[in-house]
Short mmCIF file of C-alpha atoms in Angstrom, two decimals:
data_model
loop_
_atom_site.label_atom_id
_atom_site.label_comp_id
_atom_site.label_asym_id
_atom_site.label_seq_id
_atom_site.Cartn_x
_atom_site.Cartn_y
_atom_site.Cartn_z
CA UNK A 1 18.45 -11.40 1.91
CA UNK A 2 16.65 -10.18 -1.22
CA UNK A 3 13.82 -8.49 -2.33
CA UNK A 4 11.73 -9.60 -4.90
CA UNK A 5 8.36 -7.59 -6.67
CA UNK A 6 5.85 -8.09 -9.24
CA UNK A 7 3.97 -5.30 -9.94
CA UNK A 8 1.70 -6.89 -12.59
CA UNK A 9 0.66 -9.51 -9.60
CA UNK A 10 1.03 -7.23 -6.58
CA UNK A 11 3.66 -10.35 -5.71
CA UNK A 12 6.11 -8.93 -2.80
CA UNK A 13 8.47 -11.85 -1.36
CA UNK A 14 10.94 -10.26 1.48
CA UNK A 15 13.11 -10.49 4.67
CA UNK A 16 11.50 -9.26 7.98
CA UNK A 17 14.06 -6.19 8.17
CA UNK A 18 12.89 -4.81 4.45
CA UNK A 19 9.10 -5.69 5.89
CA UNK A 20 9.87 -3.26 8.68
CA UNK A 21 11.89 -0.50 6.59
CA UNK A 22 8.73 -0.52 3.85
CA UNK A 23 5.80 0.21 7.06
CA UNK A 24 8.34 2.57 7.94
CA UNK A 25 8.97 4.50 4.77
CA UNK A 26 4.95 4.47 3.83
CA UNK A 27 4.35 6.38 6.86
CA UNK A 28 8.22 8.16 7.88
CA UNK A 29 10.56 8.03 4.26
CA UNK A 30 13.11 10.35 6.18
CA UNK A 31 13.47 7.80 9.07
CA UNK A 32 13.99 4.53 6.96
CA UNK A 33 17.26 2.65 6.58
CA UNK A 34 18.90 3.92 3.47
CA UNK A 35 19.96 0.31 3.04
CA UNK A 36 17.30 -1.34 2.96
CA UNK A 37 15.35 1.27 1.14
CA UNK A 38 18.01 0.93 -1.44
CA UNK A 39 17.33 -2.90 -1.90
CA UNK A 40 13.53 -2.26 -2.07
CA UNK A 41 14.15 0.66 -5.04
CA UNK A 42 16.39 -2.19 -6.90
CA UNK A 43 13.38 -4.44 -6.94
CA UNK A 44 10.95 -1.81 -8.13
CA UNK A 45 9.14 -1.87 -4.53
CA UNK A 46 9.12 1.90 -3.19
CA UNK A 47 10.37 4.77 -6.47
CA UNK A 48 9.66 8.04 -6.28
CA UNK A 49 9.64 8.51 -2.79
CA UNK A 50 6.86 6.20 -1.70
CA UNK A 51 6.03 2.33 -2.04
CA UNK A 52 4.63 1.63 -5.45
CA UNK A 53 1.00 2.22 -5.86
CA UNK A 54 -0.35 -1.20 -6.04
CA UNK A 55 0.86 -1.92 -2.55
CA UNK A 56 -0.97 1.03 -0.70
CA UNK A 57 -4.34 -1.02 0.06
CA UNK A 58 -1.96 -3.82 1.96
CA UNK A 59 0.17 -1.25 3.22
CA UNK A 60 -2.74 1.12 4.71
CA UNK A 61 -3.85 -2.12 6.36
CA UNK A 62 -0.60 -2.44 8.46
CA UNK A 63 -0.71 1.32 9.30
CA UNK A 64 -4.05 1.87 9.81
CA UNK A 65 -5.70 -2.00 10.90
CA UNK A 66 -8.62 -2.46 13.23
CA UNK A 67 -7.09 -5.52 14.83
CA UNK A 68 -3.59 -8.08 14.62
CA UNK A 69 -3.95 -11.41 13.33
CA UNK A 70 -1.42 -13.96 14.48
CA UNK A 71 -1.23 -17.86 12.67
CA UNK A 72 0.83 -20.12 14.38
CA UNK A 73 1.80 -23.53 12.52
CA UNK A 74 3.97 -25.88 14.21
CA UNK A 75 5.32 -29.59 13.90
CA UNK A 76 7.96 -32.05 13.28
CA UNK A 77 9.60 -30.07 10.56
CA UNK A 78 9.62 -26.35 12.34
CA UNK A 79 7.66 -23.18 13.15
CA UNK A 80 6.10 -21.04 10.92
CA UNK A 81 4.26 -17.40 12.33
CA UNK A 82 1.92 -15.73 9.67
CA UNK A 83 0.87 -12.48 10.33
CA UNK A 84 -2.32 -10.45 9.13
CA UNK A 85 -3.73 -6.81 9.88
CA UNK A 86 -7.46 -7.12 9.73
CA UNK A 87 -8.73 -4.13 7.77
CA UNK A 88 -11.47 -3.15 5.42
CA UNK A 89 -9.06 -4.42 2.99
CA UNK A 90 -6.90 -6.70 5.04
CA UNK A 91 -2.98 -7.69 4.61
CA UNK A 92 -1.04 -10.64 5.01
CA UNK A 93 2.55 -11.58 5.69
CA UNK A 94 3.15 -15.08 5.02
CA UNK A 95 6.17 -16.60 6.82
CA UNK A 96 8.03 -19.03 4.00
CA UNK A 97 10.02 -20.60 6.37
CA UNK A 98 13.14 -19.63 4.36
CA UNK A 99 13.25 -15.94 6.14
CA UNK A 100 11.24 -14.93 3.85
CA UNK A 101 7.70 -13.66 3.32
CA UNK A 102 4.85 -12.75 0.87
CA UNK A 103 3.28 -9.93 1.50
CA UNK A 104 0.13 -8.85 0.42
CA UNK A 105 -3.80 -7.08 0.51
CA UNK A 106 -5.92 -9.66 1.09
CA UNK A 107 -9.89 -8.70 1.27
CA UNK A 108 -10.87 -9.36 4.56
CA UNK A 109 -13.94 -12.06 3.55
CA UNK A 110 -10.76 -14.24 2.51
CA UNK A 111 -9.24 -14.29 5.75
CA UNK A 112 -10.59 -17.71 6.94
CA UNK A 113 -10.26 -19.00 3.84
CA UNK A 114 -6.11 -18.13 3.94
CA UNK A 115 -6.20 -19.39 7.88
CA UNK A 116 -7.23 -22.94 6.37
CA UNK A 117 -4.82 -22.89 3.91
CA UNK A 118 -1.82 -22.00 6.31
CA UNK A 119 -3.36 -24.34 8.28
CA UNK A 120 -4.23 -27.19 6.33
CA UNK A 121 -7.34 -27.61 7.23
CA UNK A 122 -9.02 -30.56 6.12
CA UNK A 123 -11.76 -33.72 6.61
CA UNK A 124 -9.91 -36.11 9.40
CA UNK A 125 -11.33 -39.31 10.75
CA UNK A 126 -13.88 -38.54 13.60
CA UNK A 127 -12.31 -39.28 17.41
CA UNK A 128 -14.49 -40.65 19.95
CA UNK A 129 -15.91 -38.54 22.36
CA UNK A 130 -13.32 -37.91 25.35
CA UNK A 131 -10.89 -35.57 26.76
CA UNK A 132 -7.37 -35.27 27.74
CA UNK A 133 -6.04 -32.34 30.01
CA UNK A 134 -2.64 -30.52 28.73
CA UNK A 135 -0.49 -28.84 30.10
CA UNK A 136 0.58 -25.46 28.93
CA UNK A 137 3.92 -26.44 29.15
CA UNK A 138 3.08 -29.21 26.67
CA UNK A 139 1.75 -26.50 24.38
CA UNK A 140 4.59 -24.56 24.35
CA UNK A 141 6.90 -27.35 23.63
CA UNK A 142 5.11 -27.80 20.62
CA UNK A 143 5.25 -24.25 19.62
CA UNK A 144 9.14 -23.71 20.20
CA UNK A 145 11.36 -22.77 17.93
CA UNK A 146 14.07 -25.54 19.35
CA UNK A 147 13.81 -28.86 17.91
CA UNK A 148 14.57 -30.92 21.36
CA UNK A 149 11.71 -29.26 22.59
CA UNK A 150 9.30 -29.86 19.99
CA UNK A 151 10.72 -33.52 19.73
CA UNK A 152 10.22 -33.68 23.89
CA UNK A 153 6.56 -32.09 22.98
CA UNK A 154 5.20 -34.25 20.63
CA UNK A 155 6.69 -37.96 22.86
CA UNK A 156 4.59 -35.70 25.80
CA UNK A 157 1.42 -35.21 23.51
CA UNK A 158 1.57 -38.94 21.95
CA UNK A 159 1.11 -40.14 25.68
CA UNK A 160 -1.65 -38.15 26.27
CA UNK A 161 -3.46 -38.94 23.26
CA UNK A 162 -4.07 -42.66 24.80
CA UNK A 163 -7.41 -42.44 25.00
CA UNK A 164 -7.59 -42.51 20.83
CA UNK A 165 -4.43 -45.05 19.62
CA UNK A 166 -4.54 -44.24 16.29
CA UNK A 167 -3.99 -40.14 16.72
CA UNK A 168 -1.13 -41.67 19.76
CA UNK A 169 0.23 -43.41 16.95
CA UNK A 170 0.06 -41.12 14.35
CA UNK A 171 2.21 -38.51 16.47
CA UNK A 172 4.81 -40.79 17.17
CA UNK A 173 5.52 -41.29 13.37
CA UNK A 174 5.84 -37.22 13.28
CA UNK A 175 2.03 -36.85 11.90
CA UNK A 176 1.59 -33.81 14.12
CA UNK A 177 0.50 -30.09 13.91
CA UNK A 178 -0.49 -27.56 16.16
CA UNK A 179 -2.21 -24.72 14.76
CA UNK A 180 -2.91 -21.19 16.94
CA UNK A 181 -4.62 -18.54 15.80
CA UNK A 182 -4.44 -15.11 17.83
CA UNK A 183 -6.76 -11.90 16.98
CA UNK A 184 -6.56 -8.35 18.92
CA UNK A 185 -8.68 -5.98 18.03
CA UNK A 186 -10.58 -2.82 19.57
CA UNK A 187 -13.83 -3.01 20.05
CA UNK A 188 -14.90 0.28 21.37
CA UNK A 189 -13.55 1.42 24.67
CA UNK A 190 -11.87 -2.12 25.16
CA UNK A 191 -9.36 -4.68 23.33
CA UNK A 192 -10.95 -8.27 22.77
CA UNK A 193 -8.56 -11.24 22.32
CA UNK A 194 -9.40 -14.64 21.36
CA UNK A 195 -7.39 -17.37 20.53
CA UNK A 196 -8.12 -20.81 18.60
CA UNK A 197 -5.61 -23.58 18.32
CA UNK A 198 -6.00 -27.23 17.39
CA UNK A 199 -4.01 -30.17 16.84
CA UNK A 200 -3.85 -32.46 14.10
CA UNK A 201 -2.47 -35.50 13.87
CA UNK A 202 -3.93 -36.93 10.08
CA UNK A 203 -6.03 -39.41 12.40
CA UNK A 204 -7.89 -36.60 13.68
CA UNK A 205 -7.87 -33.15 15.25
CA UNK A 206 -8.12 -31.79 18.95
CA UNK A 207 -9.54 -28.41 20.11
CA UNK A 208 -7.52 -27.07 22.70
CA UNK A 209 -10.39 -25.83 25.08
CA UNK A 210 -9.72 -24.04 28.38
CA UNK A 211 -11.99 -24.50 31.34
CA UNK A 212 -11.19 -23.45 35.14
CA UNK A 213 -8.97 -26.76 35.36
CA UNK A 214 -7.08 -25.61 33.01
CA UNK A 215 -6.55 -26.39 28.75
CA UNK A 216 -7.95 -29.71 27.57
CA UNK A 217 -7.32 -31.33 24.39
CA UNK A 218 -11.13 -32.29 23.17
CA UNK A 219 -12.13 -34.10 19.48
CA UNK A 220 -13.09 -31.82 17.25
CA UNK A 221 -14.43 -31.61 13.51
CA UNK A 222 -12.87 -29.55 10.73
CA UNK A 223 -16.29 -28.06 10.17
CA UNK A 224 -16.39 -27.45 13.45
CA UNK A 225 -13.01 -25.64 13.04
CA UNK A 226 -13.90 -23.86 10.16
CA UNK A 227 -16.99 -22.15 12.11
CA UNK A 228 -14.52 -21.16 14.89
CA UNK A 229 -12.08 -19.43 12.56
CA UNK A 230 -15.38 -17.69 11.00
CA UNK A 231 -16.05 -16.78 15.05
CA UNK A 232 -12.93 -15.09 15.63
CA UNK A 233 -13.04 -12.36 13.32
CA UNK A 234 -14.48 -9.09 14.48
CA UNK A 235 -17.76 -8.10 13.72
CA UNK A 236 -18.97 -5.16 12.10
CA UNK A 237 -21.38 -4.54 15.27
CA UNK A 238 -17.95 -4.58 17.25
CA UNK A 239 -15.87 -2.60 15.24
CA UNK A 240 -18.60 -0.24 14.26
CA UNK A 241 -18.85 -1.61 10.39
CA UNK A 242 -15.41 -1.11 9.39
CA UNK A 243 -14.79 -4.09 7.77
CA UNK A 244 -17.23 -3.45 5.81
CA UNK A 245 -17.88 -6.87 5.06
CA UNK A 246 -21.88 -7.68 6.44
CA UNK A 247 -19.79 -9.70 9.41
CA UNK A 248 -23.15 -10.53 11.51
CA UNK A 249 -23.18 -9.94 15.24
CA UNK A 250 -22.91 -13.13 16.83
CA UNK A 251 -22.23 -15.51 19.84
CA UNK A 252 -18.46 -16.25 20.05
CA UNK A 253 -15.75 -18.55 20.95
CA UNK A 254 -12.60 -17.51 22.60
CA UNK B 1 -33.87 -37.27 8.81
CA UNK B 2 -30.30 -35.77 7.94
CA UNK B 3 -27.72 -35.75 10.48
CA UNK B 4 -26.17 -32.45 10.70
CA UNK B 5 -23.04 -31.29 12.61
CA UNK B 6 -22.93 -30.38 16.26
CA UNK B 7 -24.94 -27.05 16.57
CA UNK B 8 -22.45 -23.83 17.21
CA UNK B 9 -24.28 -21.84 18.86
CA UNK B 10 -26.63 -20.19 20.99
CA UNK B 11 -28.42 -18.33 18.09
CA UNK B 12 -31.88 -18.86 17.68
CA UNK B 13 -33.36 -20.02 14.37
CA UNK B 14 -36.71 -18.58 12.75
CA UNK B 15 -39.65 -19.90 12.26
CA UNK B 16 -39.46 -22.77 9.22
CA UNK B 17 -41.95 -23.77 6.91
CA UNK B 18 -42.12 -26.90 4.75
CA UNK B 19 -41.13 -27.23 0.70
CA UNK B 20 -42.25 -30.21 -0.02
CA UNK B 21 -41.66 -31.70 -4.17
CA UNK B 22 -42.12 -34.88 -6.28
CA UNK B 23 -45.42 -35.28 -5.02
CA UNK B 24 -44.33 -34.68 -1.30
CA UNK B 25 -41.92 -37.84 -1.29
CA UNK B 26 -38.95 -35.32 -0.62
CA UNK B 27 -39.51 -32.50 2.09
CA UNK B 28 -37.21 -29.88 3.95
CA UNK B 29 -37.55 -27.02 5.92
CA UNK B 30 -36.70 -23.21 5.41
CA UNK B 31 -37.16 -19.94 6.93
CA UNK B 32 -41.12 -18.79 6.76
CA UNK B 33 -39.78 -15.66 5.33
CA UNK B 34 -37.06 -16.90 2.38
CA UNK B 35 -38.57 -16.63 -1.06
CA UNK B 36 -39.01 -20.16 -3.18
CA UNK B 37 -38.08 -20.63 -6.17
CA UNK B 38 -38.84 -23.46 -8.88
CA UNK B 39 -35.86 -23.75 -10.67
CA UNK B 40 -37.17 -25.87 -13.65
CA UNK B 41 -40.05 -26.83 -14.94
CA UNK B 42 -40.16 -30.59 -14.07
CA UNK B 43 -39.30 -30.00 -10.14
CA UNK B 44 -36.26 -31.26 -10.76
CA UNK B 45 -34.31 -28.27 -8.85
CA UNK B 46 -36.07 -26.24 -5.96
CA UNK B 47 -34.27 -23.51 -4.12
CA UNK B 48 -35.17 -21.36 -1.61
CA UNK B 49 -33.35 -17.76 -0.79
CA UNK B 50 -33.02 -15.20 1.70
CA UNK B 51 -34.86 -11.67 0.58
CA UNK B 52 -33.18 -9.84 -1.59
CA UNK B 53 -32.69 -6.63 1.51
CA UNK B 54 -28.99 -5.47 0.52
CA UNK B 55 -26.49 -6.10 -2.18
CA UNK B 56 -24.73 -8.89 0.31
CA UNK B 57 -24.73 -12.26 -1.25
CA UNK B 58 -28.20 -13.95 -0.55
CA UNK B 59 -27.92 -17.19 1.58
CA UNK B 60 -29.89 -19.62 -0.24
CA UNK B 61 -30.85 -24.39 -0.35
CA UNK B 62 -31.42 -25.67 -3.67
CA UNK B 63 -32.41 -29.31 -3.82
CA UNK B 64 -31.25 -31.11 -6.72
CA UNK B 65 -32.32 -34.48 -8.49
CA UNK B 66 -29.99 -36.50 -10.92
CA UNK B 67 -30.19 -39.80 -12.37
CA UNK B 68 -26.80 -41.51 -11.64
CA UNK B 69 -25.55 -44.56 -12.77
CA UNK B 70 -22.97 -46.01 -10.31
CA UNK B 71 -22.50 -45.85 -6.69
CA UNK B 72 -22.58 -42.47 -4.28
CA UNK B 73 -19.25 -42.23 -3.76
CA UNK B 74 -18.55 -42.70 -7.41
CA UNK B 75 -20.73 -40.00 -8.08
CA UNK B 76 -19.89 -37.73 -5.46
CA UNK B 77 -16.38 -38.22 -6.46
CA UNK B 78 -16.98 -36.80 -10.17
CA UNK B 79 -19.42 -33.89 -8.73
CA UNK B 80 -16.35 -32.54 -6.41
CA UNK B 81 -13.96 -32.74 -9.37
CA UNK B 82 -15.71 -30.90 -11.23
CA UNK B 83 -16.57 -28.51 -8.74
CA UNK B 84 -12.89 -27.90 -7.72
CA UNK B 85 -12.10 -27.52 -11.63
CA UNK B 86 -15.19 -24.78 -12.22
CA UNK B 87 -14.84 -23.02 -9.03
CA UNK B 88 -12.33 -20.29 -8.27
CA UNK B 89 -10.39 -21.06 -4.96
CA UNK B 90 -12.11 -24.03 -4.20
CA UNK B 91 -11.30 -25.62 -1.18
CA UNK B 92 -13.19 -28.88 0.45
CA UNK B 93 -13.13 -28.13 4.52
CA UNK B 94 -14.76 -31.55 5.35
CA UNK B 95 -16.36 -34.33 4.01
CA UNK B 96 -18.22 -37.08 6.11
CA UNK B 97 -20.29 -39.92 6.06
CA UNK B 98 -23.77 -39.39 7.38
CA UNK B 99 -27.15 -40.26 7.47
CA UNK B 100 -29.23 -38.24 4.78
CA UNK B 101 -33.08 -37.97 5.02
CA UNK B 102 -32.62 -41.72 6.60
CA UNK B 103 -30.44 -43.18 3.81
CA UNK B 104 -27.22 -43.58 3.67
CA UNK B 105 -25.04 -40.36 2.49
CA UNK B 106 -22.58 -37.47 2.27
CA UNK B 107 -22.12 -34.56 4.32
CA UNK B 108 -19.41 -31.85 2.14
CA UNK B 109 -18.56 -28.71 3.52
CA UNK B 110 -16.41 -26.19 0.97
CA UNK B 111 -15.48 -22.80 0.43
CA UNK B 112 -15.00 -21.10 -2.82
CA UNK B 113 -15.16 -17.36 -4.62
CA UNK B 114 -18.03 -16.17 -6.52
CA UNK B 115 -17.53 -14.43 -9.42
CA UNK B 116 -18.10 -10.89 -8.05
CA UNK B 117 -15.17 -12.39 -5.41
CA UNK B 118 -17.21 -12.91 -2.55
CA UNK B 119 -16.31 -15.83 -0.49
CA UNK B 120 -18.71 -18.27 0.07
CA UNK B 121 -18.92 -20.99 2.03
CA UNK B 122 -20.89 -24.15 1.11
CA UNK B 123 -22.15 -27.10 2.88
CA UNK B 124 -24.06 -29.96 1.23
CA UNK B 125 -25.78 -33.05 2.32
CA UNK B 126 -26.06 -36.28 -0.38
CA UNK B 127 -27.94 -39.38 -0.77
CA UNK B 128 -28.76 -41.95 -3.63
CA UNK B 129 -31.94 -43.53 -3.93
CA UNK B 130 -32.92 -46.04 -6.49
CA UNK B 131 -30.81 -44.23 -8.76
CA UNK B 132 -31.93 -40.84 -8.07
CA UNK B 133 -29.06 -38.94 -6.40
CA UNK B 134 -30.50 -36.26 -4.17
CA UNK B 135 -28.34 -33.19 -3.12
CA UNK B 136 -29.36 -30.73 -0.99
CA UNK B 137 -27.11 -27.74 -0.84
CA UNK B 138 -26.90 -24.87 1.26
CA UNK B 139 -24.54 -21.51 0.53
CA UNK B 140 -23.86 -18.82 2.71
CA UNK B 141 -21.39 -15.56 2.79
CA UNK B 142 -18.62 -16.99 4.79
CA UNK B 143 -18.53 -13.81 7.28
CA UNK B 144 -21.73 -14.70 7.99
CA UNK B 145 -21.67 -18.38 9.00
CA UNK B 146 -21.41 -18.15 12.57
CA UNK B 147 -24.90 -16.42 12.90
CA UNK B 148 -26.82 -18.42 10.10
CA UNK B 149 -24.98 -21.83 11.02
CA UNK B 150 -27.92 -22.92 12.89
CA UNK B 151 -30.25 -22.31 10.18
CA UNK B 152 -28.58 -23.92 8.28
CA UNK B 153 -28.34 -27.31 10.41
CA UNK B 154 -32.07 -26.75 10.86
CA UNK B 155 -32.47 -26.55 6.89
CA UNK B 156 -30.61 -29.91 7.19
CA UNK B 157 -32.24 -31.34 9.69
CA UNK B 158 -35.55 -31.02 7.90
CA UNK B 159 -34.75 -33.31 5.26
CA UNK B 160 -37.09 -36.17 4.81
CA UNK B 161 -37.73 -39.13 2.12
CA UNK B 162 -40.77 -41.04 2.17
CA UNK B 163 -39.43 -44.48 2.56
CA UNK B 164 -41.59 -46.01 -0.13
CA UNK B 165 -39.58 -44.74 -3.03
CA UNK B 166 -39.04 -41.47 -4.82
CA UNK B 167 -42.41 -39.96 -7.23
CA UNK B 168 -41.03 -39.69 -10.65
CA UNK B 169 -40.65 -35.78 -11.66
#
């Protein structure tokens, strides 16, 4: 695997074991693989016995965050698993699907906006008002990593999208995509979790809503979507204003 | 009236007062306390903002006029080209066909970065009238939405057209 950097962009494309070997050297150099600190040195990302300046701000996040940020994107063609640490200036490690990944700051007011871009979030034909109960098995067919299963997943979820034909039909000619998005942060004296995930299918999307029956897939609105990913983030009431951003206190969504 | 989307929330809105221009043919609501502004001389553009109480980006509704020749969609078309073109990190969210102060219109919802990189989120509701295309546009710091959301609908919501046709500016 290789290492690539930029310092004139901040640009930092890199295998998950050199991911875990820079965190390690910006806060233990002495404990680091030699290896792998050796391929980071080649490409210019750690010299004189630190990682180069312009990635302190994204590395600081990792180190030092106020809460993990997990965006899952699924379908037909595999899995992909961003992660972010959600900081007054936030990071980012985007999963290439190659076993690779960028990895940058990212300020944390741009967070939603890089959660619709991994995401694809977009206008979609409005579904009619109904609901469809799923099974968590269903939802973790969709997320796997094996192909069978996601193939197995998506014949499941085009059955249960009767109610609406055209998003049925759309999933059986591989128009699918399930999209979670996982946040953990400390809020005080206790750790808050939410979780968002919706499915699109290019005919529309579903909010996966959980009620004491159980997960339901429910038609939703990319606006509507949009305001939930706003929702999930922290705010600086609950983390005691260090974001930093002006997040406003507000009702929720889990 | 304008449809809006689906409230989100439980959070209560403030008390709105009535901008009313082109000889009170066109009407919408904003909060009692946001400061107005008459963005040119002829009425063509009205805005209202939030007070200026920290260096956060002030939420703020302009309503615009423009003559247009062609159809709304046409227009609408060229105004989000452009915008995606002028705007750094533009990126349209949703887009919808709705009801707009009872005529037939556009509901756009977008996100972009300001110029002191603050990300914004923007949501803006469209209708053509005798050749008169009408946009009313709301912007809001995007870490902010889920709180001012509601106001926003209720902004929305507000819009009315007389029926009889538009006063001239």
């Amino acid at each position: 695997m290789s290492v690539t950097f930029d310092a004139s962009t901040t640009r930092l494309r890199l295998d998950a074991d050199a991911f875990i070997t820079l965190v390690e050297y910006a806060t233990d150099p002495e404990g680091a693989c030699e290896d792998v600190v050796e391929r980071l040195s080649d490409a210019g990302a750690v010299a004189d016995g630190a990682p180069h300046p312009v990635l302190r701000n994204a590395l600081a996040a990792v180190t030092s965050s106020l809460g993990s940020l997990q965006v899952l994107v699924t379908g037909p063609d595999g899995v992909r698993l961003h992660q972010a640490w959600v900081a007054f200036v936030s990071a980012m490690l985007t999963d290439l699907a190659d076993g690779t990944y960028d990895f940058a700051a990212l300020s944390t007011e741009f967070v939603p906006t890089t959660i619709a871009q991994l995401t694809g979030l977009q206008a979609r034909p409005r579904l009619d008002a109904a609901s469809a109960v799923v099974d968590e098995s269903l939802l973790d067919d969709l997320a796997s990593n094996s192909v069978a299963a996601r193939t197995a997943g998506s014949e499941a979820l085009a059955d249960l999208l009767a109610p609406w034909p055209r998003a049925s039909a759309a999933v059986r000619a591989g128009r699918w995509q399930l999209s979670v998005v996982d946040i953990a942060f400390q809020a005080r004296d206790r750790t808050v979790v939410r979780r968002l995930a919706w499915v699109d299918v290019d005919a529309g999307l579903l909010r996966v809503e959980a009620d004491e029956h159980g997960p339901a897939l429910v038609p939703t609105t990319s606006t509507a979507v949009w305001r939930a990913i706003v929702s999930i983030l922290p705010t600086d009431a609950e983390t005691d204003a260090q974001t930093g951003t002006g997040t406003d206190a507000s009702a929720q969504s889990a | 009236m304008t449809d809006v989307h689906p409230g989100s929330g439980q959070v209560p809105t403030p008390r709105l007062r009535t901008m009313s221009v082109r000889g009170g043919t066109v009407s919408f609501a904003v909060p009692e306390h946001w400061v107005a502004i008459e963005l040119s001389p002829d009425g063509d553009v009205v805005a209202a903002v939030e007070p200026d109480d920290s260096d956060r980006f002030r939420t703020n509704v302009v309503l615009t006029f423009a003559d247009v020749q062609g159809s709304l969609a046409e227009w609408q078309r060229t105004t989000q080209h452009l915008e995606s073109q002028e705007l750094d990190g533009y990126l349209l969210l949703d887009h919808e066909e709705i009801t707009v102060g009872g005529h037939v219109g556009l509901r756009r919802l977008t996100t972009h970065s300001t110029p002191a990189h603050e990300s914004v989120t923007t949501e803006s509701w469209t209708t053509l009238v005798d050749g008169t295309g009408i946009t009313l546009t709301a912007r809001v710091a995007t870490l902010r939405l889920t709180r001012l959301a509601p106001v926003l609908d209720a902004v929305a919501a507000s819009l009315v057209m007389r029926t009889d046709g538009l006063v001239p500016a």
